GROMACS .gro file of C-alpha atoms in nm:
model
  216
    1UNK     CA    1   1.531  -0.592  -2.101
    2UNK     CA    2   1.124  -0.648  -2.118
    3UNK     CA    3   0.973  -0.451  -2.360
    4UNK     CA    4   0.713  -0.205  -2.289
    5UNK     CA    5   0.440  -0.418  -2.507
    6UNK     CA    6   0.565  -0.735  -2.361
    7UNK     CA    7   0.446  -0.581  -2.011
    8UNK     CA    8   0.129  -0.466  -2.108
    9UNK     CA    9   0.028  -0.808  -2.308
   10UNK     CA   10   0.079  -0.994  -1.952
   11UNK     CA   11  -0.085  -0.741  -1.756
   12UNK     CA   12  -0.377  -0.810  -2.001
   13UNK     CA   13  -0.383  -1.163  -1.965
   14UNK     CA   14  -0.351  -1.154  -1.642
   15UNK     CA   15  -0.622  -0.904  -1.601
   16UNK     CA   16  -0.852  -1.102  -1.818
   17UNK     CA   17  -0.782  -1.438  -1.602
   18UNK     CA   18  -0.800  -1.288  -1.295
   19UNK     CA   19  -1.133  -1.145  -1.366
   20UNK     CA   20  -1.295  -1.445  -1.501
   21UNK     CA   21  -1.459  -1.704  -1.277
   22UNK     CA   22  -1.218  -1.981  -1.123
   23UNK     CA   23  -1.099  -2.190  -0.826
   24UNK     CA   24  -0.902  -1.900  -0.662
   25UNK     CA   25  -1.254  -1.647  -0.698
   26UNK     CA   26  -1.499  -1.898  -0.613
   27UNK     CA   27  -1.319  -1.998  -0.324
   28UNK     CA   28  -1.197  -1.628  -0.186
   29UNK     CA   29  -1.568  -1.480  -0.253
   30UNK     CA   30  -1.729  -1.780  -0.068
   31UNK     CA   31  -1.463  -1.714   0.231
   32UNK     CA   32  -1.506  -1.362   0.254
   33UNK     CA   33  -1.902  -1.380   0.245
   34UNK     CA   34  -1.941  -1.660   0.477
   35UNK     CA   35  -1.641  -1.571   0.725
   36UNK     CA   36  -1.563  -1.210   0.656
   37UNK     CA   37  -1.325  -0.949   0.511
   38UNK     CA   38  -1.023  -1.097   0.760
   39UNK     CA   39  -1.097  -1.464   0.680
   40UNK     CA   40  -1.074  -1.372   0.301
   41UNK     CA   41  -0.737  -1.176   0.324
   42UNK     CA   42  -0.586  -1.458   0.510
   43UNK     CA   43  -0.684  -1.677   0.242
   44UNK     CA   44  -0.564  -1.417  -0.026
   45UNK     CA   45  -0.234  -1.423   0.178
   46UNK     CA   46  -0.180  -1.814   0.060
   47UNK     CA   47  -0.298  -1.728  -0.284
   48UNK     CA   48   0.013  -1.514  -0.294
   49UNK     CA   49   0.241  -1.761  -0.195
   50UNK     CA   50   0.097  -2.000  -0.437
   51UNK     CA   51   0.184  -1.741  -0.712
   52UNK     CA   52   0.552  -1.693  -0.586
   53UNK     CA   53   0.595  -2.105  -0.628
   54UNK     CA   54   0.501  -2.094  -0.973
   55UNK     CA   55   0.714  -1.769  -1.033
   56UNK     CA   56   1.017  -1.961  -0.875
   57UNK     CA   57   0.946  -2.242  -1.103
   58UNK     CA   58   0.930  -2.049  -1.416
   59UNK     CA   59   1.272  -1.851  -1.340
   60UNK     CA   60   1.418  -2.179  -1.294
   61UNK     CA   61   1.389  -2.279  -1.653
   62UNK     CA   62   1.037  -2.470  -1.659
   63UNK     CA   63   1.012  -2.395  -1.999
   64UNK     CA   64   1.346  -2.598  -2.072
   65UNK     CA   65   1.150  -2.865  -2.056
   66UNK     CA   66   0.890  -2.774  -2.342
   67UNK     CA   67   1.190  -2.730  -2.528
   68UNK     CA   68   1.326  -3.047  -2.534
   69UNK     CA   69   1.011  -3.198  -2.560
   70UNK     CA   70   0.782  -3.012  -2.816
   71UNK     CA   71   0.516  -3.246  -2.825
   72UNK     CA   72   0.442  -3.177  -2.430
   73UNK     CA   73   0.444  -2.850  -2.485
   74UNK     CA   74   0.186  -2.879  -2.726
   75UNK     CA   75  -0.005  -3.109  -2.541
   76UNK     CA   76   0.000  -2.895  -2.260
   77UNK     CA   77  -0.118  -2.599  -2.457
   78UNK     CA   78  -0.436  -2.750  -2.580
   79UNK     CA   79  -0.513  -2.892  -2.247
   80UNK     CA   80  -0.510  -2.578  -2.107
   81UNK     CA   81  -0.710  -2.445  -2.392
   82UNK     CA   82  -0.973  -2.742  -2.302
   83UNK     CA   83  -0.990  -2.678  -1.968
   84UNK     CA   84  -1.071  -2.274  -2.034
   85UNK     CA   85  -1.345  -2.386  -2.293
   86UNK     CA   86  -1.510  -2.607  -1.976
   87UNK     CA   87  -1.499  -2.329  -1.765
   88UNK     CA   88  -1.659  -2.069  -2.041
   89UNK     CA   89  -1.922  -2.359  -2.087
   90UNK     CA   90  -1.998  -2.391  -1.705
   91UNK     CA   91  -2.020  -1.977  -1.680
   92UNK     CA   92  -2.251  -1.978  -2.005
   93UNK     CA   93  -2.446  -2.266  -1.993
   94UNK     CA   94  -2.850  -2.259  -1.907
   95UNK     CA   95  -2.838  -2.230  -1.547
   96UNK     CA   96  -2.486  -2.151  -1.443
   97UNK     CA   97  -2.366  -2.007  -1.152
   98UNK     CA   98  -2.189  -1.692  -1.123
   99UNK     CA   99  -1.892  -1.669  -0.893
  100UNK     CA  100  -2.048  -1.413  -0.648
  101UNK     CA  101  -2.324  -1.665  -0.589
  102UNK     CA  102  -2.064  -1.836  -0.289
  103UNK     CA  103  -2.100  -2.207  -0.172
  104UNK     CA  104  -2.148  -2.198   0.226
  105UNK     CA  105  -1.842  -2.275   0.372
  106UNK     CA  106  -1.793  -2.347   0.760
  107UNK     CA  107  -1.568  -2.150   0.982
  108UNK     CA  108  -1.174  -2.198   0.979
  109UNK     CA  109  -0.882  -2.108   1.168
  110UNK     CA  110  -0.621  -1.872   0.987
  111UNK     CA  111  -0.370  -2.149   0.937
  112UNK     CA  112  -0.629  -2.330   0.757
  113UNK     CA  113  -0.737  -2.059   0.563
  114UNK     CA  114  -0.397  -1.969   0.484
  115UNK     CA  115  -0.338  -2.329   0.401
  116UNK     CA  116  -0.647  -2.384   0.155
  117UNK     CA  117  -0.563  -2.061   0.005
  118UNK     CA  118  -0.208  -2.199  -0.100
  119UNK     CA  119  -0.326  -2.514  -0.194
  120UNK     CA  120  -0.632  -2.389  -0.430
  121UNK     CA  121  -0.405  -2.146  -0.606
  122UNK     CA  122  -0.141  -2.434  -0.653
  123UNK     CA  123  -0.365  -2.680  -0.796
  124UNK     CA  124  -0.544  -2.376  -1.039
  125UNK     CA  125  -0.533  -2.505  -1.386
  126UNK     CA  126  -0.575  -2.113  -1.485
  127UNK     CA  127  -0.234  -2.019  -1.321
  128UNK     CA  128  -0.069  -2.329  -1.441
  129UNK     CA  129  -0.155  -2.265  -1.793
  130UNK     CA  130  -0.058  -1.892  -1.764
  131UNK     CA  131   0.322  -1.977  -1.637
  132UNK     CA  132   0.380  -2.268  -1.839
  133UNK     CA  133   0.184  -2.156  -2.197
  134UNK     CA  134   0.144  -1.812  -2.204
  135UNK     CA  135   0.430  -1.641  -1.991
  136UNK     CA  136   0.680  -1.749  -2.228
  137UNK     CA  137   0.515  -1.586  -2.499
  138UNK     CA  138   0.622  -1.280  -2.398
  139UNK     CA  139   1.008  -1.375  -2.304
  140UNK     CA  140   1.230  -1.312  -2.590
  141UNK     CA  141   1.577  -1.457  -2.549
  142UNK     CA  142   1.714  -1.192  -2.794
  143UNK     CA  143   1.648  -0.903  -2.537
  144UNK     CA  144   1.856  -1.073  -2.253
  145UNK     CA  145   1.835  -1.348  -1.972
  146UNK     CA  146   1.476  -1.560  -1.995
  147UNK     CA  147   1.522  -1.570  -1.610
  148UNK     CA  148   1.506  -1.227  -1.546
  149UNK     CA  149   1.264  -1.174  -1.822
  150UNK     CA  150   1.044  -1.416  -1.650
  151UNK     CA  151   1.068  -1.245  -1.309
  152UNK     CA  152   0.969  -0.928  -1.444
  153UNK     CA  153   0.674  -1.038  -1.635
  154UNK     CA  154   0.561  -1.279  -1.354
  155UNK     CA  155   0.568  -1.031  -1.065
  156UNK     CA  156   0.364  -0.784  -1.333
  157UNK     CA  157   0.114  -1.058  -1.298
  158UNK     CA  158   0.121  -1.136  -0.954
  159UNK     CA  159   0.082  -0.733  -0.867
  160UNK     CA  160  -0.217  -0.725  -1.073
  161UNK     CA  161  -0.357  -1.055  -0.947
  162UNK     CA  162  -0.313  -0.962  -0.587
  163UNK     CA  163  -0.478  -0.618  -0.661
  164UNK     CA  164  -0.807  -0.729  -0.815
  165UNK     CA  165  -0.887  -1.070  -0.580
  166UNK     CA  166  -0.791  -0.794  -0.293
  167UNK     CA  167  -1.073  -0.592  -0.419
  168UNK     CA  168  -1.282  -0.919  -0.470
  169UNK     CA  169  -1.209  -0.967  -0.104
  170UNK     CA  170  -1.335  -0.621   0.020
  171UNK     CA  171  -1.651  -0.624  -0.199
  172UNK     CA  172  -1.760  -0.976  -0.251
  173UNK     CA  173  -2.043  -0.924  -0.009
  174UNK     CA  174  -2.122  -0.613  -0.137
  175UNK     CA  175  -2.136  -0.746  -0.515
  176UNK     CA  176  -2.269  -1.082  -0.442
  177UNK     CA  177  -2.585  -0.866  -0.262
  178UNK     CA  178  -2.600  -0.674  -0.549
  179UNK     CA  179  -2.629  -0.923  -0.810
  180UNK     CA  180  -2.859  -1.103  -0.616
  181UNK     CA  181  -3.107  -0.853  -0.635
  182UNK     CA  182  -3.019  -0.786  -1.023
  183UNK     CA  183  -3.047  -1.101  -1.180
  184UNK     CA  184  -2.996  -0.959  -1.551
  185UNK     CA  185  -2.656  -0.778  -1.381
  186UNK     CA  186  -2.562  -1.156  -1.261
  187UNK     CA  187  -2.625  -1.298  -1.646
  188UNK     CA  188  -2.404  -1.026  -1.811
  189UNK     CA  189  -2.152  -1.097  -1.580
  190UNK     CA  190  -2.164  -1.411  -1.648
  191UNK     CA  191  -2.155  -1.383  -2.041
  192UNK     CA  192  -1.862  -1.134  -2.024
  193UNK     CA  193  -1.619  -1.363  -1.819
  194UNK     CA  194  -1.765  -1.677  -2.052
  195UNK     CA  195  -1.658  -1.505  -2.346
  196UNK     CA  196  -1.323  -1.395  -2.210
  197UNK     CA  197  -1.260  -1.734  -2.117
  198UNK     CA  198  -1.361  -1.873  -2.455
  199UNK     CA  199  -1.147  -1.610  -2.613
  200UNK     CA  200  -0.836  -1.723  -2.443
  201UNK     CA  201  -0.868  -2.070  -2.495
  202UNK     CA  202  -0.914  -2.019  -2.878
  203UNK     CA  203  -0.585  -1.814  -2.874
  204UNK     CA  204  -0.396  -2.053  -2.710
  205UNK     CA  205  -0.528  -2.342  -2.905
  206UNK     CA  206  -0.402  -2.166  -3.216
  207UNK     CA  207  -0.092  -2.008  -3.116
  208UNK     CA  208   0.223  -2.204  -3.288
  209UNK     CA  209   0.525  -2.039  -3.127
  210UNK     CA  210   0.765  -2.257  -2.928
  211UNK     CA  211   0.853  -2.255  -2.567
  212UNK     CA  212   1.156  -2.004  -2.520
  213UNK     CA  213   1.455  -2.073  -2.314
  214UNK     CA  214   1.801  -1.852  -2.246
  215UNK     CA  215   2.046  -1.878  -2.530
  216UNK     CA  216   2.400  -1.921  -2.392
   0.00000   0.00000   0.00000
């Protein structure tokens, strides 16, 4: 039902997004460095639930709204592209900070860690853009039910995002210390991530496809 090309495509998009600095990465790194790996993993569990909420919305047919109101779909895509460009500028501008230069956070209890991870992900514009603007581009109504395709593509994205974020949580302290001692590596990391963000923004803005929904 879902082509290998579509799975590879969404996997690459998911990998590019999860590796670029954003609210999820900044929060998970900051929490892991200041409160330890266990706190980071509890926060990651909240992030995972946030992904499932977005996936449920996609499977329920959120793209239908954008088919019925094409200007809204265009507006969302352009807003998403603008947001990614803003993230790219924040990363690349002189004096920009690496995601692995975390801000200090006060210790939190597990319930609050979970809640903050969930809320951070639900309010993360990058994830909203992924499910509203990017995922529908890999759905082909001619290959079967759009909801099932969205589910498979979404689970692929979630698997990659949780794997990479889990590795980030487990290695955040080591990577942060490494980049602190090696400013040139920190600058290179910022330039690579900023360039990826800018590239994604250009792709979204230039895309002329319409949202896809299942046909009767």
